[in-house]
Short mmCIF file of C-alpha atoms and ligand atoms in Angstrom, two decimals:
data_model
loop_
_atom_site.label_atom_id
_atom_site.label_comp_id
_atom_site.label_asym_id
_atom_site.label_seq_id
_atom_site.Cartn_x
_atom_site.Cartn_y
_atom_site.Cartn_z
CA MET A 581 -45.56 12.77 71.06
CA LYS A 582 -45.30 14.02 74.62
CA LEU A 583 -41.75 14.42 75.93
CA LYS A 584 -42.21 11.67 78.58
CA ASN A 585 -43.36 9.19 75.97
CA LYS A 586 -40.60 10.01 73.50
CA ILE A 587 -37.91 9.53 76.28
CA THR A 588 -39.43 6.02 76.83
CA ALA A 589 -39.21 5.37 73.14
CA ILE A 590 -35.53 6.48 73.17
CA THR A 591 -34.77 4.25 76.09
CA LEU A 592 -36.32 1.22 74.46
CA CYS A 593 -34.55 1.97 71.16
CA SER A 594 -31.38 3.80 71.80
CA ALA A 595 -29.96 2.96 68.46
CA PHE A 596 -33.14 4.20 66.70
CA ALA A 597 -31.51 6.64 64.44
CA LEU A 598 -28.44 4.78 63.72
CA SER A 599 -30.06 1.55 62.97
CA GLY A 600 -32.30 3.15 60.29
CA LEU A 601 -35.36 2.27 62.41
CA ALA A 602 -35.33 -1.34 61.61
CA GLY A 603 -36.11 -3.60 64.55
CA CYS A 604 -37.16 -0.83 66.87
CA THR A 605 -40.39 -0.73 68.82
CA VAL A 606 -41.69 2.76 69.09
CA PHE A 607 -44.55 4.02 71.17
CA SER A 608 -46.64 6.78 69.81
CA SER A 609 -48.75 9.02 72.07
CA ASN A 610 -51.95 7.19 71.22
CA SER A 611 -51.02 3.69 70.14
CA GLU A 612 -48.28 1.31 70.06
CA THR A 613 -46.59 0.86 66.70
CA THR A 614 -45.21 -2.64 66.32
CA ALA A 615 -41.64 -3.49 65.33
CA THR A 616 -43.05 -4.96 62.14
CA GLU A 617 -44.91 -1.86 61.15
CA THR A 618 -41.83 0.32 61.92
CA THR A 619 -39.59 -1.99 59.93
CA THR A 620 -41.97 -1.80 57.01
CA ALA A 621 -42.00 1.97 57.18
CA ALA A 622 -38.28 1.98 57.23
CA ALA A 623 -38.09 -0.38 54.24
CA GLN A 624 -40.42 1.97 52.33
CA THR A 625 -38.23 4.83 53.19
CA THR A 626 -35.23 2.91 52.03
CA ALA A 627 -36.92 2.06 48.88
CA ALA A 628 -37.96 5.65 48.30
CA THR A 629 -34.36 6.73 49.03
CA GLU A 630 -32.88 4.28 46.60
CA SER A 631 -35.18 5.48 43.86
CA THR A 632 -33.19 8.60 43.32
CA SER A 633 -29.44 8.93 43.41
CA SER A 634 -29.53 12.43 44.70
CA SER A 635 -31.62 11.36 47.72
CA ALA A 636 -29.10 8.54 48.44
CA SER A 637 -26.20 10.82 48.49
CA ALA A 638 -28.05 13.22 50.82
CA VAL A 639 -28.76 10.36 53.09
CA SER A 640 -25.12 9.28 53.17
CA SER A 641 -24.12 12.84 54.20
CA HIS A 642 -26.86 13.15 56.85
CA GLU A 643 -25.72 13.93 60.29
CA TRP A 644 -27.71 13.48 63.47
CA LEU A 645 -27.37 15.93 66.27
CA GLU A 646 -24.91 14.24 68.54
CA ALA A 647 -27.04 14.02 71.64
CA SER A 648 -24.78 11.53 73.45
CA LYS A 649 -21.92 14.07 73.37
CA MET A 650 -23.96 16.95 74.72
CA GLU A 651 -23.76 17.83 78.33
CA VAL A 652 -26.91 19.87 78.09
CA ALA A 653 -29.96 19.59 75.94
CA GLU A 654 -29.32 15.81 75.37
CA ASN A 655 -33.01 15.04 75.70
CA ALA A 656 -33.97 17.83 73.40
CA ALA A 657 -31.48 16.65 70.77
CA ASN A 658 -32.87 13.17 71.05
CA GLU A 659 -36.31 14.49 70.56
CA LEU A 660 -35.39 16.27 67.44
CA ASN A 661 -33.46 13.23 66.01
CA GLU A 662 -36.26 10.86 66.71
CA GLY A 663 -38.96 13.15 65.43
CA ASN A 664 -37.27 13.79 62.14
CA ALA A 665 -36.66 10.00 61.74
CA GLN A 666 -40.39 9.46 62.29
CA TYR A 667 -41.24 12.25 59.81
CA LEU A 668 -38.94 10.58 57.25
CA ALA A 669 -40.37 7.22 57.90
CA GLY A 670 -43.93 8.41 57.51
CA THR A 671 -44.79 7.55 61.11
CA ALA A 672 -45.16 10.99 62.46
CA SER A 673 -48.15 11.47 64.83
CA MET A 674 -47.84 14.76 66.73
CA ASN A 675 -50.03 15.18 69.82
CA VAL A 676 -52.42 18.07 69.40
CA SER A 677 -55.10 16.59 71.66
CA SER A 678 -57.46 18.60 73.76
CA ALA A 679 -56.03 16.89 76.80
CA LEU A 680 -52.51 18.15 75.96
CA ARG A 681 -53.92 21.60 75.09
CA ASN A 682 -55.58 21.70 78.53
CA GLU A 683 -52.44 20.55 80.31
CA LEU A 684 -50.49 23.34 78.64
CA THR A 685 -52.76 25.95 80.02
CA ASN A 686 -50.77 25.52 83.26
CA GLY A 687 -47.61 26.83 81.39
CA GLN A 688 -45.18 25.92 78.65
CA LYS A 689 -41.76 24.43 78.81
CA PRO A 690 -40.54 24.08 75.21
CA HIS A 691 -37.31 22.02 75.16
CA THR A 692 -35.97 23.61 71.96
CA VAL A 693 -36.01 27.00 70.14
CA VAL A 694 -36.05 26.70 66.39
CA ILE A 695 -35.24 29.69 64.26
CA THR A 696 -35.98 28.90 60.63
CA CYS A 697 -37.23 30.29 57.47
CA SER A 698 -40.92 31.29 56.80
CA ASP A 699 -40.87 29.05 53.76
CA SER A 700 -44.16 26.97 53.66
CA ARG A 701 -42.10 23.84 52.95
CA VAL A 702 -40.16 24.18 56.16
CA PRO A 703 -42.52 23.68 59.14
CA PRO A 704 -40.50 22.87 62.19
CA GLU A 705 -43.29 21.12 64.10
CA LEU A 706 -43.96 18.74 61.17
CA ILE A 707 -40.35 18.20 60.30
CA PHE A 708 -39.57 17.24 64.03
CA ASN A 709 -42.88 15.53 64.66
CA ALA A 710 -43.32 17.84 67.61
CA ASP A 711 -46.33 18.17 69.91
CA LEU A 712 -48.04 21.19 71.19
CA GLY A 713 -45.70 22.92 73.56
CA GLU A 714 -42.49 21.30 72.55
CA LEU A 715 -40.92 23.83 70.14
CA PHE A 716 -40.59 27.57 70.60
CA THR A 717 -40.41 28.67 66.94
CA ILE A 718 -39.32 31.91 65.30
CA ARG A 719 -39.59 32.19 61.62
CA THR A 720 -38.50 34.91 59.22
CA ALA A 721 -37.76 34.76 55.51
CA GLY A 722 -34.12 33.65 55.35
CA ASN A 723 -34.02 32.91 59.04
CA VAL A 724 -32.48 36.22 59.68
CA VAL A 725 -32.79 37.84 63.14
CA GLY A 726 -33.18 41.29 64.52
CA GLU A 727 -34.09 42.71 67.96
CA TYR A 728 -37.55 41.10 68.04
CA GLU A 729 -36.20 37.63 67.15
CA VAL A 730 -33.21 37.76 69.43
CA GLY A 731 -35.47 39.07 72.25
CA SER A 732 -37.79 36.14 71.64
CA VAL A 733 -34.92 33.68 71.94
CA GLU A 734 -33.82 35.37 75.16
CA TYR A 735 -37.27 34.97 76.55
CA ALA A 736 -37.34 31.27 75.73
CA VAL A 737 -33.87 30.43 77.15
CA ASP A 738 -34.05 32.64 80.14
CA HIS A 739 -37.73 32.34 81.25
CA LEU A 740 -39.14 29.15 79.65
CA GLY A 741 -36.13 26.89 80.22
CA SER A 742 -35.43 25.92 76.67
CA GLN A 743 -31.96 24.35 76.57
CA LEU A 744 -31.42 23.81 72.87
CA VAL A 745 -31.44 26.62 70.16
CA VAL A 746 -31.41 25.37 66.56
CA VAL A 747 -30.87 27.83 63.68
CA MET A 748 -32.12 25.86 60.67
CA GLY A 749 -31.57 27.06 57.14
CA HIS A 750 -32.85 25.03 54.09
CA SER A 751 -32.03 24.17 50.59
CA SER A 752 -33.42 26.29 47.70
CA CYS A 753 -34.12 29.14 50.03
CA GLY A 754 -35.76 32.02 48.24
CA ALA A 755 -34.46 34.74 50.49
CA VAL A 756 -30.91 33.55 49.87
CA GLY A 757 -31.64 33.27 46.16
CA ALA A 758 -32.75 36.86 46.15
CA ALA A 759 -29.53 37.89 47.79
CA VAL A 760 -27.56 35.95 45.24
CA GLU A 761 -29.42 37.88 42.49
CA GLY A 762 -28.78 40.97 44.39
CA HIS A 763 -32.23 42.48 43.73
CA ALA A 764 -35.09 43.06 46.15
CA GLU A 765 -37.88 45.62 46.53
CA GLY A 766 -39.67 47.12 49.37
CA ASN A 767 -38.83 45.73 52.85
CA ILE A 768 -37.46 42.63 51.38
CA GLU A 769 -34.34 44.73 50.91
CA SER A 770 -33.62 44.62 54.68
CA ILE A 771 -33.60 40.77 54.52
CA VAL A 772 -31.44 40.64 51.50
CA HIS A 773 -29.07 43.14 53.02
CA GLU A 774 -28.70 40.77 56.07
CA ILE A 775 -27.91 37.80 53.86
CA THR A 776 -25.61 39.56 51.36
CA PRO A 777 -22.34 39.21 53.42
CA SER A 778 -22.88 35.38 53.43
CA VAL A 779 -23.33 35.50 49.59
CA GLU A 780 -20.06 37.60 49.21
CA GLU A 781 -18.29 35.13 51.38
CA ALA A 782 -19.61 32.16 49.43
CA LYS A 783 -18.33 33.75 46.15
CA LYS A 784 -14.83 33.43 47.45
CA SER A 785 -14.92 29.69 47.33
CA GLU A 786 -17.70 28.96 44.76
CA THR A 787 -18.23 30.02 41.23
CA ASP A 788 -21.44 28.17 40.09
CA GLU A 789 -24.58 30.11 41.15
CA LYS A 790 -26.18 27.13 42.61
CA ALA A 791 -23.06 26.29 44.78
CA ILE A 792 -22.83 29.94 45.80
CA ALA A 793 -26.47 29.82 47.04
CA SER A 794 -26.01 26.56 48.87
CA LYS A 795 -22.85 27.80 50.55
CA ALA A 796 -24.53 31.04 51.37
CA GLU A 797 -27.38 29.21 53.04
CA ASP A 798 -24.89 27.56 55.45
CA LEU A 799 -23.06 30.78 56.02
CA ASN A 800 -26.23 32.60 56.72
CA VAL A 801 -27.05 30.11 59.46
CA GLU A 802 -23.63 30.81 60.98
CA ASN A 803 -24.34 34.45 60.66
CA THR A 804 -27.64 34.14 62.57
CA LEU A 805 -25.85 32.10 65.27
CA ALA A 806 -23.24 34.90 65.59
CA LYS A 807 -26.10 37.43 65.88
CA LEU A 808 -27.61 35.42 68.68
CA ARG A 809 -24.32 35.30 70.49
CA GLU A 810 -24.10 39.14 70.52
CA SER A 811 -26.80 38.90 73.09
CA SER A 812 -25.20 38.82 76.57
CA ILE A 813 -28.11 36.76 77.94
CA ILE A 814 -27.73 34.07 75.27
CA LYS A 815 -23.94 34.16 75.28
CA GLU A 816 -23.62 33.81 79.19
CA LEU A 817 -26.12 30.90 79.27
CA GLU A 818 -24.10 29.17 76.43
CA ASP A 819 -20.73 29.95 78.02
CA SER A 820 -21.97 28.59 81.38
CA GLY A 821 -23.13 25.38 79.67
CA LYS A 822 -26.89 25.89 80.38
CA ILE A 823 -27.94 26.03 76.75
CA LYS A 824 -26.55 24.71 73.41
CA LEU A 825 -26.67 26.55 70.09
CA VAL A 826 -26.38 24.57 66.89
CA GLY A 827 -26.79 25.21 63.12
CA ALA A 828 -28.82 22.93 60.93
CA LYS A 829 -30.09 22.60 57.35
CA TYR A 830 -33.21 21.11 56.04
CA ASP A 831 -33.28 19.51 52.69
CA ILE A 832 -36.62 20.26 51.14
CA GLU A 833 -36.28 17.30 48.78
CA THR A 834 -35.35 14.51 51.16
CA GLY A 835 -36.98 15.82 54.31
CA GLU A 836 -33.74 15.42 56.28
CA VAL A 837 -32.23 17.80 58.84
CA SER A 838 -28.43 17.83 58.88
CA TYR A 839 -26.40 19.55 61.50
CA LEU A 840 -23.61 21.91 60.54
CA GLY A 841 -20.13 21.33 62.08
CA GLU A 842 -18.83 24.06 64.41
ZN1 ZN B 98 -36.09 30.15 52.87
#
């Protein structure tokens, strides 16, 4: 949906995320979805969630990006929360129309930068139900960043006006898995090398290989955030309150995005 329409939807349904969608009226870019339809979708989501205990526990630990507490990027955070809720409810309908495409020839103003894994199961535009022009995405295996990636973030926050930067790892990440195994060939070695410190740190508190990998996925997000903050451009914009950096994790089984605590 277009940003304007999404903000309207948020206004009409401020408790959208917290209420589990029920009772909300949401306007899509092309048509109006009735409260009944939305409630039905929510019920289906609930039923699907209850069908597996692992999903239920993931839902209970799910954390929305706390837009109401953010001084900057509040609208961007609301966009992501709402978009992921619609993705989960099966009501996603991103605007990829020719009209919007033409409108964007005048320039782009993506509200959020998403740095995530290249994994084919982790497409940010789908996960956040984002339209053309809404997300500035940077993807590498294991969501690691080097000069090109950090430079891309600098461009987005300094020239395009993006206010929110989300570093999003994910469950069952193959790049992190390779780092846990400690084996990689070719140029993959450089990716594994970047993730290995997170694996070593995870091993200090975890013993089971699966738990080590999961913890390393979280720590790897923090490592990427730290790398971004080594950029004076990004650091100064964050320190002056003009942008917000957050860590997140996508669950490839439930489809949910959770946000990591600072
Ligand atoms: Zn991955």
